[in-house]
XYZ file of C-alpha atoms in Angstrom:
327
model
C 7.702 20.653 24.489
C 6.871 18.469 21.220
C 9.790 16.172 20.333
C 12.223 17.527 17.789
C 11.402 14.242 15.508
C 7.599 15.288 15.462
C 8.863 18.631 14.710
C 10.763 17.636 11.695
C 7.774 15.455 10.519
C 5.247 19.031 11.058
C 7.551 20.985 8.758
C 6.053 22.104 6.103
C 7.744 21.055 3.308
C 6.083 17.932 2.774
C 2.449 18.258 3.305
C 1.414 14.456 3.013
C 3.644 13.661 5.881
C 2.622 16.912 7.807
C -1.119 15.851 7.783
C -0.713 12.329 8.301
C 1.556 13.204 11.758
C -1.183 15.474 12.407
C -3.704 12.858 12.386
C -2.311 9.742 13.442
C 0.342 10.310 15.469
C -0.872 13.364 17.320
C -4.960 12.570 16.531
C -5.440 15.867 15.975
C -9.452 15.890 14.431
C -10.192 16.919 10.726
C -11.735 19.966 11.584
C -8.676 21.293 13.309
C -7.507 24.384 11.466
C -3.964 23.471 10.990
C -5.187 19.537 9.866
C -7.563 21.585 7.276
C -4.482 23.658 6.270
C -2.016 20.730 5.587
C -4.871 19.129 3.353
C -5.223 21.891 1.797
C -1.329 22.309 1.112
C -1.183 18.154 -0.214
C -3.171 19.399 -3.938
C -0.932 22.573 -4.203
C 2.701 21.908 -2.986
C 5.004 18.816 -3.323
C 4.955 15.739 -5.073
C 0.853 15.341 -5.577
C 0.727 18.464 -7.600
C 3.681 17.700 -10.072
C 2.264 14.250 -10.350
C -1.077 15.600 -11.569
C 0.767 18.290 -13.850
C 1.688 15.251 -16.125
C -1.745 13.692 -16.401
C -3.483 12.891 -19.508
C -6.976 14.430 -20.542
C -8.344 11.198 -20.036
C -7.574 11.100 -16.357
C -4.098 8.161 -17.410
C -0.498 9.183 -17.376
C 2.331 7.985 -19.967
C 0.740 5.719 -22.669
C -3.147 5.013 -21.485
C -2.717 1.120 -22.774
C 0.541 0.655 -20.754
C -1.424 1.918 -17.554
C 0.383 -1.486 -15.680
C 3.094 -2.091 -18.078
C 5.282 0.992 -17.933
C 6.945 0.478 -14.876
C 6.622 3.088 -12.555
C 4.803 5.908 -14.467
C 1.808 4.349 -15.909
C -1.413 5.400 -14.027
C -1.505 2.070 -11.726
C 1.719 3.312 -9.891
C 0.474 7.539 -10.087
C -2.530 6.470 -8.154
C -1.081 4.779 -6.179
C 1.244 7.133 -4.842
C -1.609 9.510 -4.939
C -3.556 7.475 -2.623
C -0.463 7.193 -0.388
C 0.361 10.570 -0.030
C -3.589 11.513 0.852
C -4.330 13.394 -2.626
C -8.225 14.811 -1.936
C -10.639 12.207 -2.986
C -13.309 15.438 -4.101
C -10.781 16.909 -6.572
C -11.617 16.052 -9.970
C -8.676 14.864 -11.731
C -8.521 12.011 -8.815
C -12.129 10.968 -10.082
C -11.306 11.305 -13.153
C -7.892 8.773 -12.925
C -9.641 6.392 -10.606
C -12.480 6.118 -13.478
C -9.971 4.791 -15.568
C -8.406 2.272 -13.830
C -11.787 1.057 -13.059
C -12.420 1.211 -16.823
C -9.229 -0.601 -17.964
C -8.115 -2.381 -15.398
C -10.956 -3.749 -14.017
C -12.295 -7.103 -15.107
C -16.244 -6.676 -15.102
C -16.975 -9.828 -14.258
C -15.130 -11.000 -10.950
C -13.768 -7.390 -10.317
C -10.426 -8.157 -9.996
C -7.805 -5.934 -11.340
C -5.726 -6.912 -14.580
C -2.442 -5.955 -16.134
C -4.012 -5.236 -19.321
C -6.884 -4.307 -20.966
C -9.162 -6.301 -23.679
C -8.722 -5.535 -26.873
C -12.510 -6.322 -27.713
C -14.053 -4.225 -24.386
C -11.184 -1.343 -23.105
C -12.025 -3.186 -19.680
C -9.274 -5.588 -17.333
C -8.383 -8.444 -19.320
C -9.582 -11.231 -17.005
C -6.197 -13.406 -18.008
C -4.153 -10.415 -16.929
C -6.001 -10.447 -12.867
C -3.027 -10.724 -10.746
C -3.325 -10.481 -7.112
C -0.719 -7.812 -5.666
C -2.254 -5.559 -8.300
C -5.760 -5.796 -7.054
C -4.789 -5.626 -3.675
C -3.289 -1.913 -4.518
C -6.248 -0.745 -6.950
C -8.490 -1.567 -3.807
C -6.523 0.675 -1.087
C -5.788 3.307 -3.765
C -9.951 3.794 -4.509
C -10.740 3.479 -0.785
C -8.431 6.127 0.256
C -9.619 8.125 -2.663
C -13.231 7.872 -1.763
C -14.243 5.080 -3.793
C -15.781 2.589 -0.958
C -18.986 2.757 -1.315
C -18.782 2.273 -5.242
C -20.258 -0.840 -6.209
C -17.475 -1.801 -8.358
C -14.761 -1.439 -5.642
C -17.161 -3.556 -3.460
C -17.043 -6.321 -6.175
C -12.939 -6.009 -5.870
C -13.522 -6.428 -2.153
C -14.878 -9.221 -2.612
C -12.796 -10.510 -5.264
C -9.842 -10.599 -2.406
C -12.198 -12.246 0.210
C -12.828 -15.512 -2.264
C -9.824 -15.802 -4.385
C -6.692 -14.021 -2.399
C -5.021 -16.960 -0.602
C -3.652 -17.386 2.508
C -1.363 -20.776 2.604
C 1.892 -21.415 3.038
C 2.747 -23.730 0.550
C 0.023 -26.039 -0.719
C 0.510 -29.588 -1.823
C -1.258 -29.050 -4.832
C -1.680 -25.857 -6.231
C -5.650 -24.890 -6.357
C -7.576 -25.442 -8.977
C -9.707 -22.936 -11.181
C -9.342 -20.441 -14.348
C -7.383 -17.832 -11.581
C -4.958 -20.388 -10.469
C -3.895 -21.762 -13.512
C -2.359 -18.165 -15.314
C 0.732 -17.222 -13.425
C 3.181 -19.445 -11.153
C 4.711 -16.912 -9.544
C 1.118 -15.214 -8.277
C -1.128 -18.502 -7.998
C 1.543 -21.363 -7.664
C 2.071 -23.788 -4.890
C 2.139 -20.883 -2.520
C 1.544 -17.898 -1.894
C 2.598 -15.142 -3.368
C 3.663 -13.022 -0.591
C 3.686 -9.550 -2.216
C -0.176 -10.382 -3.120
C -1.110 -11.298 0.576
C 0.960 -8.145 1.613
C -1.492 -5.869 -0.608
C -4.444 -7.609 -0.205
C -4.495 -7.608 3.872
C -3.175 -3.530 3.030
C -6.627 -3.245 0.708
C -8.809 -4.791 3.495
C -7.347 -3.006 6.362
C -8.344 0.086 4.446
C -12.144 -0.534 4.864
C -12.715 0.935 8.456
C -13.634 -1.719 10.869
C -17.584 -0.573 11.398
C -18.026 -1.127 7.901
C -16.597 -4.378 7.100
C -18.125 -7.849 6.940
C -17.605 -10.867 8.813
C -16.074 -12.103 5.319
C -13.670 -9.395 5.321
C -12.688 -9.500 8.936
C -12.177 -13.449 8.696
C -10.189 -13.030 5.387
C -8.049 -10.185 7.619
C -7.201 -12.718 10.532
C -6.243 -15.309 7.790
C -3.390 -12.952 6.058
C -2.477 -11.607 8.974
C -1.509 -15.290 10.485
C 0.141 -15.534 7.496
C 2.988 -13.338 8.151
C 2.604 -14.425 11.723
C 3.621 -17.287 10.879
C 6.833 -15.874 8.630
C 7.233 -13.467 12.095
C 6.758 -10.552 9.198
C 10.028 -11.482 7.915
C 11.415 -14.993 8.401
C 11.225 -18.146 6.376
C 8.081 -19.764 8.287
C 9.594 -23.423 7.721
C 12.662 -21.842 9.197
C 12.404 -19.565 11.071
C 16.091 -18.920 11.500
C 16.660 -17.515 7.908
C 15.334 -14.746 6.541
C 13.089 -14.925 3.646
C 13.847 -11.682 1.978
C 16.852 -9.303 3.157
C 15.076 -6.467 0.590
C 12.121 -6.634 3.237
C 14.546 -5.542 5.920
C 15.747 -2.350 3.706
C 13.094 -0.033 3.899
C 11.500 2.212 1.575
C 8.618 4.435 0.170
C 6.302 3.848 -2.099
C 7.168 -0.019 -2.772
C 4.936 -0.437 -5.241
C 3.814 -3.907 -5.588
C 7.142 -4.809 -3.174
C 6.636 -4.880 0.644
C 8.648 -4.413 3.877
C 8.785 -5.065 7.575
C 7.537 -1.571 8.052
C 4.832 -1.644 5.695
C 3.764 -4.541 7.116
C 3.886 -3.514 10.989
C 1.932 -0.605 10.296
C -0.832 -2.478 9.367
C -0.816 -4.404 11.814
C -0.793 -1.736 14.519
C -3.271 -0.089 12.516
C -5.631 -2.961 13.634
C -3.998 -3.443 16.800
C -3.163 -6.724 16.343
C -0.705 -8.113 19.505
C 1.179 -11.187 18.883
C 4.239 -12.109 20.269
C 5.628 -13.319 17.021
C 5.567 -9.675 16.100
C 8.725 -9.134 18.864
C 11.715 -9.457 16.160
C 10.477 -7.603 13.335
C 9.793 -4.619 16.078
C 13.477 -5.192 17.342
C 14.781 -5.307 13.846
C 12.440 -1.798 13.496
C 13.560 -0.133 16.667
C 17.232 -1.531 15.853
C 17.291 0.867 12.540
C 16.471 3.694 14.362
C 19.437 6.613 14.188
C 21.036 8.621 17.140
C 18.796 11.535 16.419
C 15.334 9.746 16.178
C 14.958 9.277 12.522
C 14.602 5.972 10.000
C 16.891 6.174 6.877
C 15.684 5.262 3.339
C 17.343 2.190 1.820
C 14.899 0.980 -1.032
C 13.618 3.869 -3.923
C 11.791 3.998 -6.940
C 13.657 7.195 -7.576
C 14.798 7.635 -11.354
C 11.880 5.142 -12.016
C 8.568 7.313 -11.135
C 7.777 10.872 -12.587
C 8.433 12.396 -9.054
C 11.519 11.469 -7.047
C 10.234 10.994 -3.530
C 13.103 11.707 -0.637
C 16.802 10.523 -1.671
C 18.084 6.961 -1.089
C 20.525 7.157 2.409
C 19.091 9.980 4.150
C 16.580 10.577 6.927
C 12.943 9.825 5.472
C 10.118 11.275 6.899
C 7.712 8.699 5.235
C 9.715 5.739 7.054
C 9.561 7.995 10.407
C 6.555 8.816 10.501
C 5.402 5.258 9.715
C 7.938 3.530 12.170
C 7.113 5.882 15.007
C 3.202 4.869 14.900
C 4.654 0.974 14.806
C 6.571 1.951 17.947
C 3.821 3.715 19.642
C 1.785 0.943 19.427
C 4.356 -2.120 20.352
C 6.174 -0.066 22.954
């Protein structure tokens, strides 16, 4: 008999979460008929087609230039999405929106990603290269089949010699990157940039990636070992960020406890400084099996995804592969 929360998460209504519980929760293999049929039902029912319903001929949504700026419809935060919810990589209006954040937001020369575009080229302005940004360009074009491009290689590597992993430097580093905005290359840290970076890595499966991208993994992930996900790492009786304890889905350029654990079971990474964010995790759980949404985008994206306060699937589904792993 499957359990009724696995049931919920099958239904059909929301084919993202259908294949995804499918595949990593039940490791059913692509092939499998009903896997085949819930990819097939991501590009023609829910939130993935309505997303691509508003997109621009030239593959952007909203305003092309505000692609970053307009906060959350511009076509960094569609693809994003898009990449979360497991939009097919072979359909053509994915290509064609990846090529343009790869066109705009791209800076040519270092490959990080930028908030805006030059006004001389149309590519990333390489002022505008913020970390958190490139972290989610990177996951978004692996899970949409971009890997193996050259140019998402050069963001790969982008993250493996500039993303830092410190926790509060004496002296803030040195060089053209470090020296544009506090809050992303100050004294320490940003945390939202290590968040998406280690997400962007984690992405690469672990047969294909480099020693430099496996070292650059360990170092972000004892990063938030040493915050225990959540905490203040110079005290670790305070929490650093309550919002990270409210959960939600997408987060954008935001992160969360949840977020976070699921990448690290997704490498299968055992620490036991992992124990109270798992508690706090297991602790949120309702009588009937679920996770509850507390933190949405809604109003804000083109596509309202589940409602603030009730049972999400997205959180469930993600939550139950933390548990699986840490239990």
């Amino acid at each position: 008999m499957i359990n009724p929360v696995i049931e919920w998460l099958l239904e059909e209504d929301n084919p993202s979460v259908r294949y995804l519980t499918l595949t990593s929760l039940l490791n059913r293999p692509l092939n499998d008929p009903e896997v085949e049929s819930a990819k097939e039902a991501i590009m023609k029912e829910g939130v993935v087609p309505q997303i691509l319903a508003e997109q621009n001929e030239d593959g952007s949504w909203g305003i092309p230039k505000k692609f970053y700026r307009d906060k959350y419809g511009g076509t960094v935060w569609n693809l994003l999405i898009l990449a979360e919810l497991a939009a097919d990589p072979d359909d053509q209006r994915i290509k064609k929106a990846c090529e343009f954040i790869l066109q705009h937001s791209q800076e040519p020369m270092g490959g990080g990603f930028s908030i805006d575009e030059s006004a001389k080229t149309g590519a990333g302005l390489a002022s505008g290269v913020i970390p958190c940004l490139t972290g989610n360009m990177v996951y978004s074009l692996i899970k949409l089949g971009y890997l193996n491009d050259e140019r998402v290689r050069q963001a790969i590597n982008w993250i493996v010699k500039y993303q830092r992993s410190d926790d509060g430097a004496v002296q803030a580093p040195e060089g053209d990157f470090y020296a544009r905005y506090e809050m992303c290359w100050g004294r320490h840290s940003c945390h939202m940039g290590v968040a998406k970076a280690l997400k962007a890595l984690a992405a690469v499966p672990p047969d294909l990636r480099t020693s430099g991208q496996s070292q650059k993994i360990d170092e972000l992930c004892e990063y938030f070992l040493n915050h225990h996900i959540y905490k203040k790492s110079h005290n670790l009786n305070e929490t650093a960020r309550p919002g990270w304890l409210r959960f939600g889905f997408p987060l954008m350029y935001q992160t969360d406890a949840v977020e976070l654990l699921d990448i690290f079971a997704g490498l299968q990474i055992r620490d036991s400084r992992l124990a109270d964010a798992i508690e706090i995790v297991k602790g949120k759980r309702t009588k009937d099996g679920k996770w509850k949404m507390n933190n949405s985008f809604n109003g804000k994206t083109l596509v309202d995804i589940e409602k603030k306060g009730q049972p999400s699937k997205w959180i469930t589904l993600k939550a139950t592969r933390i548990l699986n792993t840490y239990e």
